[in-house]
Coordinates of C-alpha atoms and ligand atoms in Angstrom, one line a residue:
M1 CA -12.4 -25.3 -5.2
M2 CA -11.3 -23.5 -1.9
A3 CA -7.3 -24.1 -0.5
K4 CA -9.0 -26.6 2.0
R5 CA -5.6 -28.6 3.1
N6 CA -5.1 -26.1 6.1
V7 CA -6.7 -29.0 8.4
V8 CA -5.9 -31.8 9.6
E9 CA -8.9 -34.7 9.2
S10 CA -10.3 -36.3 12.4
Y11 CA -10.7 -39.1 10.0
I12 CA -13.6 -39.8 12.0
D13 CA -17.1 -40.1 9.6
G14 CA -19.4 -37.4 10.6
F15 CA -17.4 -35.5 12.9
D16 CA -15.3 -33.0 11.2
H17 CA -18.5 -30.5 10.0
A18 CA -18.3 -30.6 13.9
L19 CA -14.8 -29.2 14.2
G20 CA -15.4 -26.7 11.8
G21 CA -14.1 -28.6 8.5
G22 CA -11.6 -30.0 10.5
I23 CA -8.7 -29.9 12.9
P24 CA -6.4 -26.3 11.9
A25 CA -2.9 -27.6 11.2
E26 CA 0.0 -27.1 13.4
N27 CA -2.8 -26.4 16.3
I28 CA -1.8 -28.5 19.4
V29 CA -4.9 -30.6 20.6
I30 CA -5.5 -32.1 23.6
I31 CA -7.4 -35.8 23.4
H32 CA -9.0 -35.8 26.9
G33 CA -10.8 -39.2 28.2
S34 CA -10.3 -42.1 30.5
A35 CA -9.0 -45.0 30.4
G36 CA -9.8 -47.5 27.5
T37 CA -11.6 -44.8 25.6
M38 CA -10.2 -45.4 23.0
K39 CA -7.5 -42.2 22.8
S40 CA -4.9 -43.7 21.0
S41 CA -6.6 -45.6 18.6
L42 CA -7.9 -42.5 17.7
C43 CA -5.0 -40.7 18.0
F44 CA -2.8 -43.7 15.5
N45 CA -6.1 -43.5 12.9
I46 CA -5.7 -39.8 12.2
L47 CA -1.6 -40.6 11.6
Y48 CA -2.1 -43.6 10.2
N49 CA -4.7 -41.9 7.4
E50 CA -2.7 -38.5 7.4
I51 CA 0.7 -40.7 6.5
L52 CA -1.4 -42.8 3.6
S53 CA -2.3 -39.3 2.7
G54 CA 1.8 -37.9 2.1
K55 CA 2.8 -37.1 5.3
K56 CA 5.0 -37.8 8.3
G57 CA 4.0 -38.8 11.9
V58 CA 5.9 -39.4 14.5
Y59 CA 4.3 -41.3 17.9
I60 CA 5.6 -40.8 21.1
S61 CA 4.1 -44.1 23.7
I62 CA 5.5 -43.0 27.3
E63 CA 4.3 -46.1 29.0
Q64 CA 2.5 -48.4 26.6
S65 CA 5.2 -50.6 24.4
S66 CA 4.7 -50.3 20.7
L67 CA 3.8 -53.9 20.6
S68 CA 1.4 -53.6 22.8
L69 CA -0.2 -50.5 20.9
L70 CA 0.7 -52.0 17.1
R71 CA -1.1 -55.0 18.6
Q72 CA -4.3 -52.9 19.4
V73 CA -4.4 -51.0 16.0
V74 CA -3.9 -54.8 14.2
S75 CA -6.8 -55.8 16.2
L76 CA -8.7 -53.2 15.1
G77 CA -8.0 -53.5 11.1
F78 CA -5.5 -50.9 10.8
D79 CA -2.9 -52.2 7.7
I80 CA 0.2 -51.5 8.9
S81 CA 2.0 -53.4 6.0
K82 CA 0.7 -49.8 4.2
I83 CA 3.1 -47.3 5.8
N84 CA 7.0 -47.4 6.7
I85 CA 6.7 -48.1 10.6
E86 CA 10.2 -47.4 12.7
V87 CA 9.6 -48.3 16.4
L88 CA 12.9 -47.0 18.4
N89 CA 13.1 -49.0 21.6
D90 CA 16.1 -49.1 22.2
A91 CA 18.4 -46.7 24.4
N92 CA 21.0 -46.0 22.5
D93 CA 18.9 -44.9 19.7
V94 CA 18.0 -42.2 21.6
I95 CA 21.1 -41.6 23.0
K96 CA 22.9 -41.2 19.5
G97 CA 20.5 -38.9 18.8
L98 CA 18.1 -40.6 16.1
S99 CA 21.0 -40.7 14.1
R100 CA 20.0 -43.6 12.2
L101 CA 16.9 -42.7 11.0
K102 CA 17.3 -41.1 6.8
S103 CA 15.9 -38.4 5.9
G104 CA 12.5 -37.6 3.9
D105 CA 11.6 -41.5 4.3
P106 CA 8.0 -41.6 2.2
N107 CA 4.6 -42.8 4.3
K108 CA 7.3 -42.9 7.8
L109 CA 6.0 -43.6 11.0
T110 CA 8.6 -43.1 13.8
L111 CA 7.3 -45.1 16.2
I112 CA 9.3 -44.0 20.0
D113 CA 9.1 -46.6 22.6
F114 CA 9.5 -44.7 26.0
G115 CA 8.4 -47.5 27.7
S116 CA 10.6 -49.9 26.4
I117 CA 13.4 -47.8 26.5
R118 CA 12.6 -47.4 30.0
K119 CA 12.6 -50.8 31.3
E120 CA 15.8 -51.1 29.1
L121 CA 17.5 -48.4 31.1
R122 CA 16.4 -49.6 34.6
K123 CA 17.8 -53.3 33.7
K124 CA 20.8 -51.4 32.7
V125 CA 21.1 -49.8 36.3
K126 CA 20.1 -53.0 38.2
G127 CA 19.4 -51.4 41.5
K128 CA 21.7 -48.3 41.5
V129 CA 20.5 -45.6 41.6
K130 CA 22.0 -43.5 38.7
N131 CA 20.9 -44.0 35.1
E132 CA 23.0 -43.4 32.5
Y133 CA 20.2 -41.1 31.0
E134 CA 18.5 -39.6 33.1
F135 CA 14.6 -39.2 32.2
G136 CA 14.0 -37.0 35.6
P137 CA 12.8 -33.4 34.8
G138 CA 15.0 -34.1 31.2
M139 CA 12.5 -35.9 29.7
I140 CA 10.1 -32.9 28.3
T141 CA 13.7 -31.3 27.1
S142 CA 14.5 -34.8 25.7
I143 CA 11.2 -34.9 23.6
L144 CA 11.9 -31.4 22.3
T145 CA 14.8 -32.4 20.9
M146 CA 13.6 -35.9 19.6
A147 CA 10.8 -33.7 18.0
Q148 CA 13.3 -30.9 16.4
T149 CA 15.4 -33.8 15.1
L150 CA 13.2 -35.4 13.3
V151 CA 11.3 -32.2 11.9
Q152 CA 14.8 -31.0 10.4
K153 CA 14.7 -34.7 9.0
D154 CA 11.4 -33.7 7.5
L155 CA 9.8 -37.2 9.1
C156 CA 7.5 -35.3 11.4
D157 CA 4.2 -33.2 10.0
I158 CA 2.3 -34.5 12.9
I159 CA 2.6 -35.7 16.1
I160 CA 1.4 -37.8 19.5
I161 CA 2.3 -37.2 22.3
D162 CA 0.8 -40.7 24.5
S163 CA 0.3 -39.3 27.2
L164 CA 0.6 -36.3 28.9
T165 CA -0.5 -37.5 32.3
A166 CA 2.0 -40.6 31.8
L167 CA 4.8 -37.5 31.5
Y168 CA 3.7 -35.9 34.4
S169 CA 3.9 -38.6 36.7
L170 CA 7.8 -38.9 35.2
T171 CA 8.8 -35.8 35.6
K172 CA 8.8 -34.0 38.6
M173 CA 7.9 -30.2 37.4
E174 CA 9.0 -27.6 39.8
D175 CA 6.4 -25.4 37.3
P176 CA 3.7 -27.0 36.0
R177 CA 2.3 -24.4 34.1
S178 CA 5.9 -23.0 32.8
D179 CA 7.0 -26.7 31.9
I180 CA 3.7 -27.1 29.8
F181 CA 4.2 -23.7 28.4
Y182 CA 7.5 -24.6 27.8
L183 CA 6.3 -28.1 25.9
F184 CA 3.1 -26.7 23.8
E185 CA 4.9 -23.5 22.9
Y186 CA 8.2 -25.4 21.5
L187 CA 5.4 -27.9 19.4
R188 CA 4.2 -24.4 18.2
D189 CA 7.4 -22.9 16.9
L190 CA 8.6 -26.3 15.0
G191 CA 5.3 -25.9 12.9
I192 CA 3.8 -29.2 13.2
S193 CA 0.3 -30.5 14.3
A194 CA 0.0 -32.4 17.3
F195 CA -2.0 -34.4 19.3
I196 CA -1.4 -34.7 23.1
I197 CA -3.6 -37.3 25.1
S198 CA -4.3 -36.7 28.3
E199 CA -6.3 -39.0 31.1
E200 CA -8.9 -38.1 32.8
S201 CA -9.1 -40.1 36.1
A202 CA -12.1 -42.1 36.8
D203 CA -13.4 -39.7 39.4
N204 CA -13.5 -36.5 38.5
S205 CA -13.2 -35.6 34.8
Y206 CA -11.5 -32.6 35.1
T207 CA -9.4 -32.8 37.5
R208 CA -6.2 -33.4 35.4
L209 CA -6.9 -31.2 32.6
D210 CA -6.0 -27.7 34.2
I211 CA -3.2 -26.0 32.9
E212 CA -3.1 -27.4 29.4
S213 CA -7.2 -27.0 28.4
Y214 CA -5.7 -23.0 28.4
L215 CA -2.5 -23.8 26.9
A216 CA -3.8 -25.9 23.8
D217 CA -5.6 -24.8 21.3
G218 CA -8.4 -27.2 20.9
I219 CA -9.6 -30.5 23.4
I220 CA -11.4 -33.3 22.6
H221 CA -13.3 -35.3 24.9
L222 CA -13.9 -38.9 24.7
Q223 CA -16.1 -40.8 27.2
L224 CA -18.3 -44.0 28.3
T225 CA -21.2 -43.1 28.8
E226 CA -23.8 -45.8 30.9
R227 CA -27.6 -45.4 30.4
N228 CA -29.8 -48.3 31.5
R229 CA -26.7 -50.9 31.8
K230 CA -25.2 -50.1 28.2
V231 CA -22.7 -48.1 27.6
T232 CA -21.8 -46.3 25.0
R233 CA -18.9 -44.4 23.6
E234 CA -18.9 -41.0 23.3
I235 CA -17.1 -37.6 21.7
S236 CA -17.8 -34.0 21.5
V237 CA -15.4 -30.7 20.5
I238 CA -14.8 -28.4 24.3
K239 CA -12.9 -26.2 22.6
M240 CA -11.8 -25.7 19.0
R241 CA -9.5 -22.6 18.4
S242 CA -10.0 -20.4 15.0
T243 CA -13.3 -23.1 14.5
S244 CA -16.7 -22.3 14.7
C245 CA -16.9 -25.9 16.2
N246 CA -20.2 -27.6 17.6
N247 CA -20.0 -28.6 21.3
D248 CA -22.6 -31.3 21.2
I249 CA -21.6 -35.2 22.0
F250 CA -21.7 -37.4 19.5
T251 CA -21.4 -41.5 20.1
L252 CA -18.5 -42.6 18.7
E253 CA -19.1 -45.7 16.8
F254 CA -16.2 -48.2 15.2
D255 CA -17.5 -50.4 12.8
G256 CA -14.3 -52.4 12.0
K257 CA -12.9 -50.2 9.2
K258 CA -13.5 -47.0 10.4
F259 CA -14.7 -44.7 13.1
K260 CA -18.3 -42.8 13.4
A261 CA -20.0 -39.6 15.0
L262 CA -23.2 -40.0 15.0
Y263 CA -25.1 -37.2 15.7
G264 CA -28.2 -37.6 18.7
G265 CA -28.8 -41.1 20.5
K266 CA -31.8 -43.5 20.1
I267 CA -32.0 -43.0 24.1
P268 CA -33.6 -39.8 25.5
L269 CA -31.0 -38.5 28.0
V270 CA -33.6 -38.4 30.8
Ligands
ATP1 N1 -12.3 -53.8 17.6 C1 -11.5 -53.6 18.2 N2 -10.8 -54.3 18.5 C2 -9.4 -53.9 19.4 N3 -10.3 -52.7 20.4 C3 -11.6 -52.3 20.3 C4 -11.9 -52.4 18.9 N4 -13.9 -52.3 19.7 C5 -13.3 -51.4 20.4 N5 -11.8 -52.0 21.3 C6 -11.9 -51.6 23.1 O1 -10.4 -50.1 22.4 C7 -9.9 -49.7 24.1 C8 -8.8 -49.6 23.9 O2 -8.6 -48.5 23.1 P1 -7.4 -47.7 23.3 O3 -5.8 -48.7 23.3 O4 -7.0 -46.9 21.7 O5 -7.9 -47.1 24.3 P2 -7.4 -46.0 25.2 O6 -8.2 -44.8 25.5 O7 -5.6 -45.3 24.7 O8 -6.8 -46.9 26.6 P3 -6.0 -46.5 27.5 O9 -6.3 -46.0 28.8 O10 -5.5 -47.8 28.3 O11 -4.3 -45.7 27.3 C9 -10.7 -51.6 24.5 O12 -11.0 -50.8 25.3 C10 -10.9 -52.3 23.4 O13 -11.9 -52.8 24.0
MG2 MG1 -3.5 -45.0 25.5

């Protein structure tokens, strides 16, 4: 067989061929979609399956708590006891530079819960403006420092950042183009595959996807489409560098075990 392991599978039945065989490893891919389109679940699904196949994964959740994320994936039927999950939800973990993590732990998912960390910091400050750990403009840098440490500890082949939109709202970027360029290039230099979730605003699908759409290697779009009062989940590849991808829109289904991309709808699009 040809050397084929240089891709990350989507773990969506029927979708890898649309991606030209899978997502090229070490690509930076944006998962773009509106609220509730299963962005987080889909990314978790990739991470979970890659971890089962021997990779190590990191999930950085900026807003959703680890508890809520895990509850969601358990309700989808993921057996999280099969992987070794370490949740970092204590500000000290971050301040001490992830020192308690053991290098090279197998089947490891490191889940960094910034939602809880931020809440904890807020409680500590009690009305005073000064945080003991600043998540202002330094947030991107602290995420990248963490990613670098995790790579050095052989704990990160794939990283999910959930979400870029939350990162935007927390960091007052003076020059978003150069900050996002820095984020993407740094991740690229680390040689890891990155999935970055981006939230679509309800009014205009592509307003938030501007700078990052040019800087990312790939974009996968998730949407809810209404036809005759019935709403369908849909998925498409907007771009994927270095593959000849199919940009058609697939119906996305979750059958209680697996995600599936179905080609062609039963109802004509008129
Ligand atoms: N079997 C299921 N169990 C739980 N949730 C399901 C299931 N099937 C579909 N869902 C839907 O998944 C959605 C939540 O998934 P997820 O949190 O991954 O979405 P998201 O796009 O990340 O959402 P958000 O915009 O809130 O971040 C909900 O809208 C829920 O209704
Ligand atoms: Mg989400």
